[in-house]
PDB file of N, CA and C in Angstrom:
ATOM      1  N   THR A  42     -40.554 114.712 -57.359  1.00  0.00           N
ATOM      2  CA  THR A  42     -40.125 115.149 -56.438  1.00  0.00           C
ATOM      3  C   THR A  42     -39.671 116.416 -56.026  1.00  0.00           C
ATOM      4  N   GLU A  43     -39.052 117.038 -55.587  1.00  0.00           N
ATOM      5  CA  GLU A  43     -38.859 118.387 -54.648  1.00  0.00           C
ATOM      6  C   GLU A  43     -38.601 119.191 -55.673  1.00  0.00           C
ATOM      7  N   THR A  44     -37.654 119.077 -56.916  1.00  0.00           N
ATOM      8  CA  THR A  44     -37.096 120.010 -57.709  1.00  0.00           C
ATOM      9  C   THR A  44     -38.459 120.522 -58.861  1.00  0.00           C
ATOM     10  N   SER A  45     -38.922 119.421 -59.004  1.00  0.00           N
ATOM     11  CA  SER A  45     -40.108 119.863 -60.006  1.00  0.00           C
ATOM     12  C   SER A  45     -41.232 120.519 -59.145  1.00  0.00           C
ATOM     13  N   ALA A  46     -41.692 120.393 -57.940  1.00  0.00           N
ATOM     14  CA  ALA A  46     -42.722 120.686 -57.046  1.00  0.00           C
ATOM     15  C   ALA A  46     -42.324 122.017 -56.736  1.00  0.00           C
ATOM     16  N   SER A  47     -41.004 122.351 -56.837  1.00  0.00           N
ATOM     17  CA  SER A  47     -40.762 123.708 -56.372  1.00  0.00           C
ATOM     18  C   SER A  47     -40.882 124.613 -57.782  1.00  0.00           C
ATOM     19  N   GLY A  48     -40.534 123.873 -59.047  1.00  0.00           N
ATOM     20  CA  GLY A  48     -40.840 124.847 -60.131  1.00  0.00           C
ATOM     21  C   GLY A  48     -41.954 124.955 -60.770  1.00  0.00           C
ATOM     22  N   LYS A  49     -42.999 123.873 -60.298  1.00  0.00           N
ATOM     23  CA  LYS A  49     -44.245 124.072 -60.864  1.00  0.00           C
ATOM     24  C   LYS A  49     -45.301 124.948 -59.621  1.00  0.00           C
ATOM     25  N   ASN A  50     -44.317 125.398 -58.699  1.00  0.00           N
ATOM     26  CA  ASN A  50     -45.078 126.002 -57.466  1.00  0.00           C
ATOM     27  C   ASN A  50     -44.982 127.129 -57.847  1.00  0.00           C
ATOM     28  N   VAL A  51     -43.778 127.927 -58.788  1.00  0.00           N
ATOM     29  CA  VAL A  51     -43.752 129.485 -59.086  1.00  0.00           C
ATOM     30  C   VAL A  51     -44.007 129.275 -60.299  1.00  0.00           C
ATOM     31  N   ALA A  52     -44.257 128.624 -61.222  1.00  0.00           N
ATOM     32  CA  ALA A  52     -44.950 128.799 -62.432  1.00  0.00           C
ATOM     33  C   ALA A  52     -47.088 128.781 -61.625  1.00  0.00           C
ATOM     34  N   GLU A  53     -47.564 128.303 -60.803  1.00  0.00           N
ATOM     35  CA  GLU A  53     -48.843 128.548 -60.799  1.00  0.00           C
ATOM     36  C   GLU A  53     -48.874 129.825 -59.714  1.00  0.00           C
ATOM     37  N   LEU A  54     -48.094 130.243 -58.776  1.00  0.00           N
ATOM     38  CA  LEU A  54     -48.064 131.593 -58.289  1.00  0.00           C
ATOM     39  C   LEU A  54     -47.732 132.111 -59.306  1.00  0.00           C
ATOM     40  N   VAL A  55     -47.403 132.602 -60.680  1.00  0.00           N
ATOM     41  CA  VAL A  55     -47.564 133.315 -61.943  1.00  0.00           C
ATOM     42  C   VAL A  55     -48.859 133.763 -62.525  1.00  0.00           C
ATOM     43  N   GLY A  56     -49.217 132.198 -62.361  1.00  0.00           N
ATOM     44  CA  GLY A  56     -50.386 132.073 -63.106  1.00  0.00           C
ATOM     45  C   GLY A  56     -51.428 132.507 -62.282  1.00  0.00           C
ATOM     46  N   ILE A  57     -51.469 132.875 -60.824  1.00  0.00           N
ATOM     47  CA  ILE A  57     -52.531 133.470 -59.971  1.00  0.00           C
ATOM     48  C   ILE A  57     -52.577 134.827 -59.793  1.00  0.00           C
ATOM     49  N   LEU A  58     -51.158 135.258 -60.160  1.00  0.00           N
ATOM     50  CA  LEU A  58     -50.995 136.343 -60.131  1.00  0.00           C
ATOM     51  C   LEU A  58     -51.740 137.084 -61.249  1.00  0.00           C
ATOM     52  N   GLU A  59     -51.187 136.293 -62.480  1.00  0.00           N
ATOM     53  CA  GLU A  59     -52.318 136.757 -64.186  1.00  0.00           C
ATOM     54  C   GLU A  59     -53.574 136.662 -64.015  1.00  0.00           C
ATOM     55  N   LYS A  60     -53.794 135.927 -63.177  1.00  0.00           N
ATOM     56  CA  LYS A  60     -55.528 135.297 -63.020  1.00  0.00           C
ATOM     57  C   LYS A  60     -56.323 136.882 -62.372  1.00  0.00           C
ATOM     58  N   GLN A  61     -55.154 137.056 -61.118  1.00  0.00           N
ATOM     59  CA  GLN A  61     -55.630 138.093 -60.456  1.00  0.00           C
ATOM     60  C   GLN A  61     -56.153 139.276 -61.194  1.00  0.00           C
ATOM     61  N   ALA A  62     -54.880 139.533 -61.745  1.00  0.00           N
ATOM     62  CA  ALA A  62     -54.572 141.003 -62.910  1.00  0.00           C
ATOM     63  C   ALA A  62     -55.906 140.852 -63.551  1.00  0.00           C
ATOM     64  N   SER A  63     -56.247 139.993 -64.628  1.00  0.00           N
ATOM     65  CA  SER A  63     -57.457 140.044 -65.832  1.00  0.00           C
ATOM     66  C   SER A  63     -58.513 140.251 -64.799  1.00  0.00           C
ATOM     67  N   ASN A  64     -58.677 139.790 -63.224  1.00  0.00           N
ATOM     68  CA  ASN A  64     -60.436 139.261 -62.901  1.00  0.00           C
ATOM     69  C   ASN A  64     -60.336 140.688 -62.557  1.00  0.00           C
ATOM     70  N   ARG A  65     -60.922 141.854 -62.741  1.00  0.00           N
ATOM     71  CA  ARG A  65     -61.059 143.273 -62.032  1.00  0.00           C
ATOM     72  C   ARG A  65     -62.779 143.487 -61.862  1.00  0.00           C
ATOM     73  N   ALA A  66     -63.159 142.753 -61.398  1.00  0.00           N
ATOM     74  CA  ALA A  66     -64.623 142.566 -60.785  1.00  0.00           C
ATOM     75  C   ALA A  66     -64.268 143.283 -59.559  1.00  0.00           C
ATOM     76  N   ASP A  67     -63.244 143.288 -59.211  1.00  0.00           N
ATOM     77  CA  ASP A  67     -63.443 143.967 -57.725  1.00  0.00           C
ATOM     78  C   ASP A  67     -62.830 144.956 -57.473  1.00  0.00           C
ATOM     79  N   ALA A  68     -63.292 146.124 -56.766  1.00  0.00           N
ATOM     80  CA  ALA A  68     -62.918 147.472 -57.198  1.00  0.00           C
ATOM     81  C   ALA A  68     -61.485 147.704 -57.260  1.00  0.00           C
ATOM     82  N   ASN A  69     -61.111 146.709 -56.145  1.00  0.00           N
ATOM     83  CA  ASN A  69     -59.514 146.800 -54.893  1.00  0.00           C
ATOM     84  C   ASN A  69     -58.856 145.544 -55.719  1.00  0.00           C
ATOM     85  N   TRP A  70     -58.925 145.452 -57.087  1.00  0.00           N
ATOM     86  CA  TRP A  70     -58.184 144.149 -57.399  1.00  0.00           C
ATOM     87  C   TRP A  70     -56.711 143.758 -57.275  1.00  0.00           C
ATOM     88  N   HIS A  71     -56.461 145.689 -57.576  1.00  0.00           N
ATOM     89  CA  HIS A  71     -55.125 145.618 -57.172  1.00  0.00           C
ATOM     90  C   HIS A  71     -54.395 145.688 -56.257  1.00  0.00           C
ATOM     91  N   ASN A  72     -54.823 145.870 -55.445  1.00  0.00           N
ATOM     92  CA  ASN A  72     -54.368 145.467 -53.646  1.00  0.00           C
ATOM     93  C   ASN A  72     -53.821 144.427 -53.798  1.00  0.00           C
ATOM     94  N   GLY A  73     -52.497 144.689 -53.089  1.00  0.00           N
ATOM     95  CA  GLY A  73     -51.473 143.439 -53.123  1.00  0.00           C
ATOM     96  C   GLY A  73     -50.598 143.043 -54.226  1.00  0.00           C
ATOM     97  N   LEU A  74     -50.903 143.470 -55.257  1.00  0.00           N
ATOM     98  CA  LEU A  74     -50.075 142.573 -56.404  1.00  0.00           C
ATOM     99  C   LEU A  74     -48.771 143.286 -56.430  1.00  0.00           C
ATOM    100  N   LYS A  75     -48.699 144.812 -56.123  1.00  0.00           N
ATOM    101  CA  LYS A  75     -47.376 145.370 -56.270  1.00  0.00           C
ATOM    102  C   LYS A  75     -46.338 144.525 -55.382  1.00  0.00           C
ATOM    103  N   SER A  76     -46.910 144.272 -54.257  1.00  0.00           N
ATOM    104  CA  SER A  76     -45.931 143.327 -53.148  1.00  0.00           C
ATOM    105  C   SER A  76     -45.572 142.121 -54.124  1.00  0.00           C
ATOM    106  N   SER A  77     -46.787 141.371 -54.629  1.00  0.00           N
ATOM    107  CA  SER A  77     -47.113 140.076 -55.103  1.00  0.00           C
ATOM    108  C   SER A  77     -46.022 140.032 -55.886  1.00  0.00           C
ATOM    109  N   THR A  78     -45.962 140.759 -57.028  1.00  0.00           N
ATOM    110  CA  THR A  78     -45.451 140.922 -57.999  1.00  0.00           C
ATOM    111  C   THR A  78     -43.656 140.788 -58.263  1.00  0.00           C
ATOM    112  N   ARG A  79     -43.588 141.608 -56.802  1.00  0.00           N
ATOM    113  CA  ARG A  79     -42.025 141.706 -56.643  1.00  0.00           C
ATOM    114  C   ARG A  79     -41.762 139.963 -55.865  1.00  0.00           C
ATOM    115  N   ILE A  80     -42.575 139.708 -55.034  1.00  0.00           N
ATOM    116  CA  ILE A  80     -42.043 138.506 -54.500  1.00  0.00           C
ATOM    117  C   ILE A  80     -42.242 137.206 -55.341  1.00  0.00           C
ATOM    118  N   ALA A  81     -42.995 137.515 -56.352  1.00  0.00           N
ATOM    119  CA  ALA A  81     -42.859 136.658 -57.356  1.00  0.00           C
ATOM    120  C   ALA A  81     -41.756 136.585 -58.174  1.00  0.00           C
ATOM    121  N   LEU A  82     -41.113 137.871 -58.266  1.00  0.00           N
ATOM    122  CA  LEU A  82     -39.566 137.534 -59.312  1.00  0.00           C
ATOM    123  C   LEU A  82     -38.525 137.200 -58.270  1.00  0.00           C
ATOM    124  N   GLU A  83     -38.576 137.568 -57.488  1.00  0.00           N
ATOM    125  CA  GLU A  83     -37.995 136.850 -56.137  1.00  0.00           C
ATOM    126  C   GLU A  83     -38.027 135.281 -55.812  1.00  0.00           C
ATOM    127  N   LYS A  84     -39.068 134.500 -55.838  1.00  0.00           N
ATOM    128  CA  LYS A  84     -38.955 133.416 -56.553  1.00  0.00           C
ATOM    129  C   LYS A  84     -38.574 132.796 -57.141  1.00  0.00           C
ATOM    130  N   ILE A  85     -38.733 133.348 -58.545  1.00  0.00           N
ATOM    131  CA  ILE A  85     -38.446 133.241 -59.311  1.00  0.00           C
ATOM    132  C   ILE A  85     -37.100 132.452 -59.320  1.00  0.00           C
ATOM    133  N   ASN A  86     -36.752 134.208 -59.300  1.00  0.00           N
ATOM    134  CA  ASN A  86     -34.641 134.066 -59.223  1.00  0.00           C
ATOM    135  C   ASN A  86     -34.064 132.953 -58.280  1.00  0.00           C
ATOM    136  N   HIS A  87     -34.735 132.666 -57.081  1.00  0.00           N
ATOM    137  CA  HIS A  87     -34.204 131.318 -56.376  1.00  0.00           C
ATOM    138  C   HIS A  87     -34.397 130.213 -57.056  1.00  0.00           C
ATOM    139  N   ALA A  88     -35.937 129.781 -57.550  1.00  0.00           N
ATOM    140  CA  ALA A  88     -36.048 128.712 -58.442  1.00  0.00           C
ATOM    141  C   ALA A  88     -35.126 128.477 -59.214  1.00  0.00           C
ATOM    142  N   VAL A  89     -34.387 129.278 -60.045  1.00  0.00           N
ATOM    143  CA  VAL A  89     -33.694 129.683 -61.155  1.00  0.00           C
ATOM    144  C   VAL A  89     -32.281 129.146 -60.425  1.00  0.00           C
ATOM    145  N   GLU A  90     -31.944 129.861 -59.389  1.00  0.00           N
ATOM    146  CA  GLU A  90     -30.962 129.452 -58.621  1.00  0.00           C
ATOM    147  C   GLU A  90     -30.272 128.030 -58.210  1.00  0.00           C
ATOM    148  N   ALA A  91     -31.296 127.789 -57.459  1.00  0.00           N
ATOM    149  CA  ALA A  91     -31.336 126.142 -56.996  1.00  0.00           C
ATOM    150  C   ALA A  91     -31.360 125.555 -57.919  1.00  0.00           C
ATOM    151  N   LYS A  92     -31.838 126.106 -59.337  1.00  0.00           N
ATOM    152  CA  LYS A  92     -32.014 124.732 -60.412  1.00  0.00           C
ATOM    153  C   LYS A  92     -33.275 123.923 -60.504  1.00  0.00           C
ATOM    154  N   TRP A  93     -34.325 124.459 -59.849  1.00  0.00           N
ATOM    155  CA  TRP A  93     -35.508 123.851 -59.951  1.00  0.00           C
ATOM    156  C   TRP A  93     -36.362 124.044 -61.218  1.00  0.00           C
ATOM    157  N   ILE A  94     -35.976 125.530 -61.674  1.00  0.00           N
ATOM    158  CA  ILE A  94     -36.363 125.443 -63.290  1.00  0.00           C
ATOM    159  C   ILE A  94     -35.001 126.347 -64.001  1.00  0.00           C
ATOM    160  N   GLY A  95     -35.467 125.368 -65.321  1.00  0.00           N
ATOM    161  CA  GLY A  95     -34.137 126.084 -66.097  1.00  0.00           C
ATOM    162  C   GLY A  95     -34.503 127.547 -66.367  1.00  0.00           C
ATOM    163  N   ALA A  96     -33.352 128.260 -66.967  1.00  0.00           N
ATOM    164  CA  ALA A  96     -33.171 129.717 -67.194  1.00  0.00           C
ATOM    165  C   ALA A  96     -34.144 130.527 -68.187  1.00  0.00           C
ATOM    166  N   GLU A  97     -34.594 129.357 -69.344  1.00  0.00           N
ATOM    167  CA  GLU A  97     -35.099 130.270 -70.073  1.00  0.00           C
ATOM    168  C   GLU A  97     -36.528 129.994 -69.317  1.00  0.00           C
ATOM    169  N   GLU A  98     -37.044 128.962 -68.897  1.00  0.00           N
ATOM    170  CA  GLU A  98     -38.594 128.835 -67.767  1.00  0.00           C
ATOM    171  C   GLU A  98     -38.602 130.133 -67.156  1.00  0.00           C
ATOM    172  N   GLY A  99     -37.962 130.450 -66.703  1.00  0.00           N
ATOM    173  CA  GLY A  99     -37.684 131.670 -65.303  1.00  0.00           C
ATOM    174  C   GLY A  99     -38.026 132.612 -66.476  1.00  0.00           C
ATOM    175  N   LEU A 100     -36.897 133.229 -67.230  1.00  0.00           N
ATOM    176  CA  LEU A 100     -37.202 134.065 -68.097  1.00  0.00           C
ATOM    177  C   LEU A 100     -38.744 134.477 -68.565  1.00  0.00           C
ATOM    178  N   ASN A 101     -39.364 133.277 -68.768  1.00  0.00           N
ATOM    179  CA  ASN A 101     -40.718 132.941 -69.252  1.00  0.00           C
ATOM    180  C   ASN A 101     -41.349 133.887 -68.384  1.00  0.00           C
ATOM    181  N   LEU A 102     -41.397 132.902 -66.915  1.00  0.00           N
ATOM    182  CA  LEU A 102     -42.267 133.259 -66.332  1.00  0.00           C
ATOM    183  C   LEU A 102     -42.236 134.994 -65.780  1.00  0.00           C
ATOM    184  N   LYS A 103     -40.670 135.224 -65.389  1.00  0.00           N
ATOM    185  CA  LYS A 103     -40.361 136.976 -65.439  1.00  0.00           C
ATOM    186  C   LYS A 103     -41.222 137.721 -66.512  1.00  0.00           C
ATOM    187  N   GLN A 104     -41.077 137.272 -67.264  1.00  0.00           N
ATOM    188  CA  GLN A 104     -41.578 138.125 -68.671  1.00  0.00           C
ATOM    189  C   GLN A 104     -43.370 138.382 -68.368  1.00  0.00           C
ATOM    190  N   ARG A 105     -43.884 137.225 -67.756  1.00  0.00           N
ATOM    191  CA  ARG A 105     -45.117 137.539 -67.273  1.00  0.00           C
ATOM    192  C   ARG A 105     -45.601 138.107 -66.488  1.00  0.00           C
ATOM    193  N   VAL A 106     -44.613 137.855 -64.942  1.00  0.00           N
ATOM    194  CA  VAL A 106     -44.781 139.079 -64.023  1.00  0.00           C
ATOM    195  C   VAL A 106     -44.341 140.374 -64.485  1.00  0.00           C
ATOM    196  N   TYR A 107     -43.695 141.041 -65.596  1.00  0.00           N
ATOM    197  CA  TYR A 107     -43.424 142.134 -66.173  1.00  0.00           C
ATOM    198  C   TYR A 107     -44.736 142.648 -66.621  1.00  0.00           C
ATOM    199  N   SER A 108     -45.211 141.678 -67.553  1.00  0.00           N
ATOM    200  CA  SER A 108     -46.394 142.147 -68.242  1.00  0.00           C
ATOM    201  C   SER A 108     -47.618 142.325 -67.088  1.00  0.00           C
ATOM    202  N   ILE A 109     -47.785 141.849 -66.016  1.00  0.00           N
ATOM    203  CA  ILE A 109     -48.851 142.396 -64.853  1.00  0.00           C
ATOM    204  C   ILE A 109     -48.272 143.613 -64.706  1.00  0.00           C
ATOM    205  N   GLN A 110     -46.876 143.702 -63.987  1.00  0.00           N
ATOM    206  CA  GLN A 110     -46.866 145.269 -64.021  1.00  0.00           C
ATOM    207  C   GLN A 110     -46.935 146.353 -64.601  1.00  0.00           C
ATOM    208  N   ASP A 111     -46.403 146.297 -65.938  1.00  0.00           N
ATOM    209  CA  ASP A 111     -47.060 146.688 -66.600  1.00  0.00           C
ATOM    210  C   ASP A 111     -48.662 147.509 -67.085  1.00  0.00           C
ATOM    211  N   GLU A 112     -49.024 146.056 -66.860  1.00  0.00           N
ATOM    212  CA  GLU A 112     -50.739 146.470 -66.524  1.00  0.00           C
ATOM    213  C   GLU A 112     -50.801 147.397 -65.191  1.00  0.00           C
ATOM    214  N   LEU A 113     -50.385 147.158 -64.323  1.00  0.00           N
ATOM    215  CA  LEU A 113     -50.454 147.877 -63.162  1.00  0.00           C
ATOM    216  C   LEU A 113     -50.106 149.364 -63.225  1.00  0.00           C
ATOM    217  N   ILE A 114     -48.926 149.587 -63.769  1.00  0.00           N
ATOM    218  CA  ILE A 114     -48.617 151.151 -64.450  1.00  0.00           C
ATOM    219  C   ILE A 114     -49.821 151.585 -64.925  1.00  0.00           C
ATOM    220  N   GLU A 115     -49.890 151.204 -66.114  1.00  0.00           N
ATOM    221  CA  GLU A 115     -50.999 151.578 -67.379  1.00  0.00           C
ATOM    222  C   GLU A 115     -52.229 152.172 -66.484  1.00  0.00           C
ATOM    223  N   LEU A 116     -52.710 151.037 -65.691  1.00  0.00           N
ATOM    224  CA  LEU A 116     -54.079 151.556 -64.883  1.00  0.00           C
ATOM    225  C   LEU A 116     -53.796 152.949 -64.002  1.00  0.00           C
ATOM    226  N   ALA A 117     -52.281 152.896 -63.254  1.00  0.00           N
ATOM    227  CA  ALA A 117     -51.945 154.266 -62.217  1.00  0.00           C
ATOM    228  C   ALA A 117     -52.405 154.985 -63.008  1.00  0.00           C
ATOM    229  N   LEU A 118     -51.830 155.169 -64.143  1.00  0.00           N
ATOM    230  CA  LEU A 118     -51.624 156.367 -65.343  1.00  0.00           C
ATOM    231  C   LEU A 118     -52.941 157.056 -65.495  1.00  0.00           C
ATOM    232  N   TRP A 119     -54.221 156.138 -65.261  1.00  0.00           N
ATOM    233  CA  TRP A 119     -55.359 156.403 -65.582  1.00  0.00           C
ATOM    234  C   TRP A 119     -56.208 157.116 -64.493  1.00  0.00           C
TER     235      TRP A 119
END
C-alpha cells in the first residue's frame, strides 16, 4: 500500500544518512548532510502527520537523525 511504502521510504532515507555519516572515507563526506538531515526531519514529521508511520516510529527515526546531527557538530568543533 502507499501508506506502508511511504513509511518505508522515510526509514530508508534515515538509513542512507546514517550510512553516509558512518562512511567517512571521502574527505567531504559531510557536504550536504546538514540540509539532508533537515529534510529528513521534515519528511518524518510529514509521514507521522499523514499517518504513514506511527508516532513511536517517527520518534525513533528522529532520534537517529539527531545522532547524525550530533556527529556533525562534534566534528565541526574539532
